[in-house]
XYZ file of N, CA and C in Angstrom:
309
model
N -10.388 -6.409 -15.553
C -9.831 -7.235 -15.513
C -9.256 -7.787 -13.867
N -8.771 -8.698 -14.005
C -8.399 -9.262 -12.339
C -6.847 -9.024 -12.216
N -6.364 -8.289 -13.101
C -4.856 -8.086 -13.198
C -4.810 -6.739 -12.012
N -3.245 -6.587 -11.288
C -2.784 -5.941 -10.811
C -1.879 -4.949 -11.493
N -1.895 -3.553 -11.635
C -0.956 -2.705 -12.210
C -0.155 -2.305 -11.075
N 1.061 -2.097 -11.395
C 1.956 -1.347 -10.043
C 2.725 -0.249 -11.615
N 2.954 0.922 -10.810
C 3.631 1.839 -11.589
C 4.352 2.455 -10.247
N 5.579 2.673 -10.545
C 6.770 3.142 -9.983
C 6.952 4.471 -10.411
N 7.316 5.655 -9.288
C 7.999 6.673 -9.743
C 8.640 7.201 -8.653
N 9.690 8.442 -8.943
C 10.077 9.096 -7.975
C 9.678 10.631 -8.360
N 9.234 11.482 -7.212
C 9.378 12.667 -7.612
C 9.176 13.278 -6.187
N 9.811 14.469 -6.464
C 10.653 15.318 -5.070
C 10.810 14.341 -4.276
N 11.789 13.435 -4.341
C 12.400 12.648 -3.051
C 11.421 11.696 -2.536
N 10.197 11.735 -3.557
C 9.052 10.837 -2.724
C 9.090 9.508 -4.036
N 8.704 8.306 -3.179
C 8.960 7.054 -4.076
C 7.368 7.050 -4.060
N 6.477 7.000 -5.411
C 5.438 7.018 -5.672
C 4.781 5.430 -5.903
N 4.395 4.563 -5.197
C 3.492 3.501 -6.044
C 2.252 3.419 -6.052
N 1.771 3.791 -7.606
C 0.388 3.458 -7.853
C -0.228 2.271 -8.071
N -0.995 2.092 -7.530
C -1.614 0.378 -7.763
C -3.137 0.566 -8.442
N -3.319 -0.376 -9.119
C -4.666 -0.372 -10.224
C -5.099 -1.582 -10.552
N -6.326 -1.801 -10.141
C -6.635 -2.909 -10.641
C -7.022 -4.096 -9.215
N -7.171 -5.203 -9.101
C -7.275 -6.073 -7.999
C -6.240 -6.373 -7.070
N -6.420 -5.917 -5.821
C -5.470 -6.033 -4.849
C -5.752 -7.405 -3.939
N -5.606 -8.742 -4.556
C -6.379 -9.903 -4.101
C -5.060 -10.892 -4.120
N -5.620 -12.151 -3.213
C -4.632 -13.039 -2.998
C -4.011 -13.376 -4.283
N -4.445 -13.431 -5.168
C -3.901 -13.710 -6.474
C -2.829 -13.058 -6.910
N -2.637 -11.900 -6.615
C -1.736 -11.071 -7.022
C -0.900 -10.339 -5.820
N -0.967 -10.442 -4.877
C -0.146 -9.553 -3.682
C 1.376 -10.376 -3.461
N 1.457 -11.478 -3.590
C 2.719 -12.124 -3.832
C 3.471 -11.515 -4.767
N 3.094 -11.134 -6.164
C 4.088 -10.679 -7.215
C 4.347 -9.136 -6.618
N 3.390 -8.325 -6.093
C 3.403 -7.139 -5.802
C 4.598 -6.969 -4.845
N 4.597 -7.485 -3.553
C 5.254 -7.995 -2.456
C 6.840 -7.569 -3.322
N 6.918 -8.882 -4.164
C 8.245 -9.097 -4.816
C 8.823 -7.677 -5.283
N 7.869 -7.275 -5.936
C 8.156 -6.019 -7.016
C 8.490 -4.626 -6.018
N 8.063 -4.599 -4.875
C 7.924 -3.353 -3.988
C 9.299 -3.453 -3.440
N 10.330 -2.528 -3.590
C 11.582 -2.325 -3.014
C 11.314 -1.655 -1.556
N 12.544 -2.460 -1.133
C 12.667 -1.874 0.509
C 12.935 -0.341 0.474
N 12.053 0.273 1.192
C 11.885 1.647 1.394
C 13.147 2.015 2.235
N 14.091 3.173 1.963
C 15.160 3.269 2.882
C 15.179 4.020 3.872
N 16.025 5.045 4.690
C 15.566 5.458 5.925
C 15.692 7.461 5.495
N 14.561 7.618 5.980
C 14.307 8.984 5.663
C 13.332 9.278 4.163
N 13.135 8.035 3.774
C 12.991 8.472 2.053
C 11.060 8.506 2.508
N 10.419 9.198 1.596
C 8.878 9.027 1.639
C 8.171 8.511 0.960
N 7.450 7.420 1.044
C 6.668 6.510 0.160
C 5.371 6.805 -0.001
N 4.181 6.780 -1.035
C 3.306 7.284 -1.204
C 2.667 6.013 -2.108
N 1.498 5.211 -1.324
C 0.917 4.152 -2.093
C -0.449 4.713 -2.397
N -0.325 4.527 -3.725
C -1.463 5.497 -4.202
C -2.840 4.426 -4.646
N -3.607 4.671 -4.101
C -4.948 3.210 -4.163
C -6.044 3.540 -5.190
N -6.147 5.083 -5.515
C -7.537 5.193 -5.735
C -8.042 4.394 -6.912
N -7.344 3.894 -7.815
C -7.455 2.969 -8.887
C -7.758 1.100 -8.537
N -7.703 0.828 -7.613
C -7.791 -0.287 -7.098
C -9.377 -1.128 -6.948
N -9.777 -1.951 -7.704
C -11.069 -2.208 -7.781
C -11.507 -3.028 -6.983
N -10.590 -4.078 -6.754
C -11.449 -4.868 -5.671
C -10.156 -5.464 -4.504
N -10.296 -5.621 -3.448
C -9.083 -6.121 -2.869
C -9.795 -7.055 -1.497
N -8.945 -7.845 -1.038
C -9.140 -8.995 0.140
C -8.520 -8.817 1.163
N -8.745 -9.617 2.140
C -7.743 -9.863 3.460
C -6.248 -9.784 2.942
N -6.045 -10.325 1.983
C -4.433 -10.560 1.628
C -4.026 -9.174 0.941
N -5.019 -8.321 0.231
C -4.180 -6.881 -0.046
C -4.150 -6.093 1.114
N -4.904 -6.083 2.232
C -5.031 -5.485 3.048
C -3.806 -5.953 3.737
N -3.269 -7.366 4.141
C -2.178 -7.868 4.989
C -1.124 -7.417 3.926
N -1.074 -7.206 2.632
C 0.154 -6.848 2.267
C 0.239 -5.198 2.342
N -0.697 -4.408 2.265
C -0.431 -3.149 2.585
C 0.274 -2.760 3.953
N -0.207 -3.657 4.890
C 0.130 -3.193 6.456
C 1.453 -4.193 6.315
N 2.018 -4.968 5.608
C 3.559 -5.475 5.758
C 4.158 -4.549 5.049
N 3.999 -3.777 4.179
C 4.706 -2.850 3.637
C 4.958 -1.516 4.481
N 3.953 -1.214 5.138
C 4.067 0.136 6.073
C 4.798 -0.266 7.173
N 4.759 -1.592 7.676
C 5.569 -1.877 8.931
C 6.960 -2.248 8.312
N 7.076 -2.681 7.255
C 8.898 -3.070 6.825
C 9.087 -1.222 6.684
N 8.385 -0.417 6.225
C 8.826 1.162 5.505
C 9.145 1.778 6.935
N 8.260 1.497 8.162
C 8.408 1.921 9.429
C 9.949 1.414 9.954
N 9.980 0.186 9.802
C 11.149 -0.376 10.544
C 12.360 0.365 9.944
N 12.175 0.395 8.733
C 13.467 0.784 7.826
C 13.970 2.469 8.092
N 12.845 2.998 8.907
C 12.599 4.675 9.279
C 12.391 5.257 8.098
N 11.702 4.885 7.485
C 10.658 5.438 6.060
C 9.002 6.024 6.576
N 8.943 7.134 5.594
C 7.705 7.608 5.922
C 6.538 6.549 4.694
N 5.357 6.267 5.188
C 4.527 5.842 4.321
C 3.328 6.219 4.431
N 2.841 6.772 3.180
C 1.429 7.095 3.188
C 0.376 6.375 2.304
N -0.838 6.427 2.320
C -1.623 5.686 1.523
C -2.604 6.748 1.075
N -3.039 6.816 0.116
C -3.553 7.520 -0.741
C -4.434 7.378 -1.730
N -5.531 7.473 -1.644
C -6.361 7.379 -0.314
C -6.676 5.943 0.200
N -7.479 6.034 1.341
C -7.563 4.491 1.896
C -8.545 3.853 0.843
N -8.209 2.592 0.395
C -9.299 2.363 -0.517
C -10.584 1.913 -0.563
N -11.663 2.332 -0.900
C -13.066 2.310 -0.355
C -13.246 0.636 -0.625
N -12.580 -0.151 -1.436
C -12.847 -1.560 -1.685
C -12.432 -2.276 -0.268
N -11.346 -1.693 0.576
C -11.098 -2.280 1.775
C -11.722 -1.747 2.974
N -12.585 -0.955 2.694
C -13.327 -0.472 4.208
C -13.941 -1.381 4.934
N -14.597 -2.260 4.303
C -15.228 -3.153 4.897
C -14.359 -4.100 5.599
N -13.168 -4.488 4.955
C -12.089 -5.476 5.688
C -11.652 -4.708 6.886
N -11.181 -3.614 6.403
C -10.453 -2.630 7.829
C -11.273 -2.600 8.986
N -12.697 -2.460 8.703
C -13.676 -2.329 9.517
C -13.668 -3.783 10.584
N -13.678 -4.916 9.691
C -13.489 -6.001 10.465
C -12.506 -6.492 11.315
N -11.567 -5.994 10.835
C -10.059 -6.113 11.718
C -9.759 -5.309 12.597
N -10.727 -3.993 12.820
C -10.376 -2.884 13.896
C -9.271 -2.132 13.156
N -8.914 -2.110 12.005
C -7.393 -1.483 11.420
C -7.720 0.316 11.348
N -8.964 0.645 11.469
C -9.176 1.943 11.088
C -8.106 3.158 11.589
N -8.272 2.810 13.001
C -7.044 3.752 13.746
C -5.668 3.585 13.306
N -5.147 2.467 12.978
C -3.940 2.404 12.699
C -3.761 3.114 11.284
N -4.619 2.395 10.252
C -4.322 2.756 8.775
C -4.803 4.538 8.855
N -5.527 4.971 9.398
C -5.884 6.160 9.477
C -4.489 7.133 9.517
N -3.829 6.530 10.331
C -2.505 7.371 10.390
C -1.509 7.466 9.213
N -2.159 6.395 8.568
C -1.029 6.629 7.045
C -1.836 7.378 5.868
N -3.079 8.252 6.140
C -3.578 8.818 5.188
C -2.437 10.074 4.491
N -2.522 10.126 3.409
C -1.506 10.917 2.917
C -2.462 12.504 2.992
């Protein structure tokens, strides 16, 4: 289905957001609203292994979350970098920036 599922849990002081399904323009707005502001010193892992499709708005959402967390002094990791985003990441030349966020 083209739905995006979001599961949140806290484990060892780590805020884990597991995404599955489509990370596309149709879904990112709702996801952005659902993500809470990471706080200073917090560790956030965005699990993307079950993301089935993604577009540039999905990529924009991930980078927005990471920027916001960084601004708040939180640590954010992407685990793993979604394959469905690989080509978009290449097109935008974001490999270096995003690889810094690999868990």
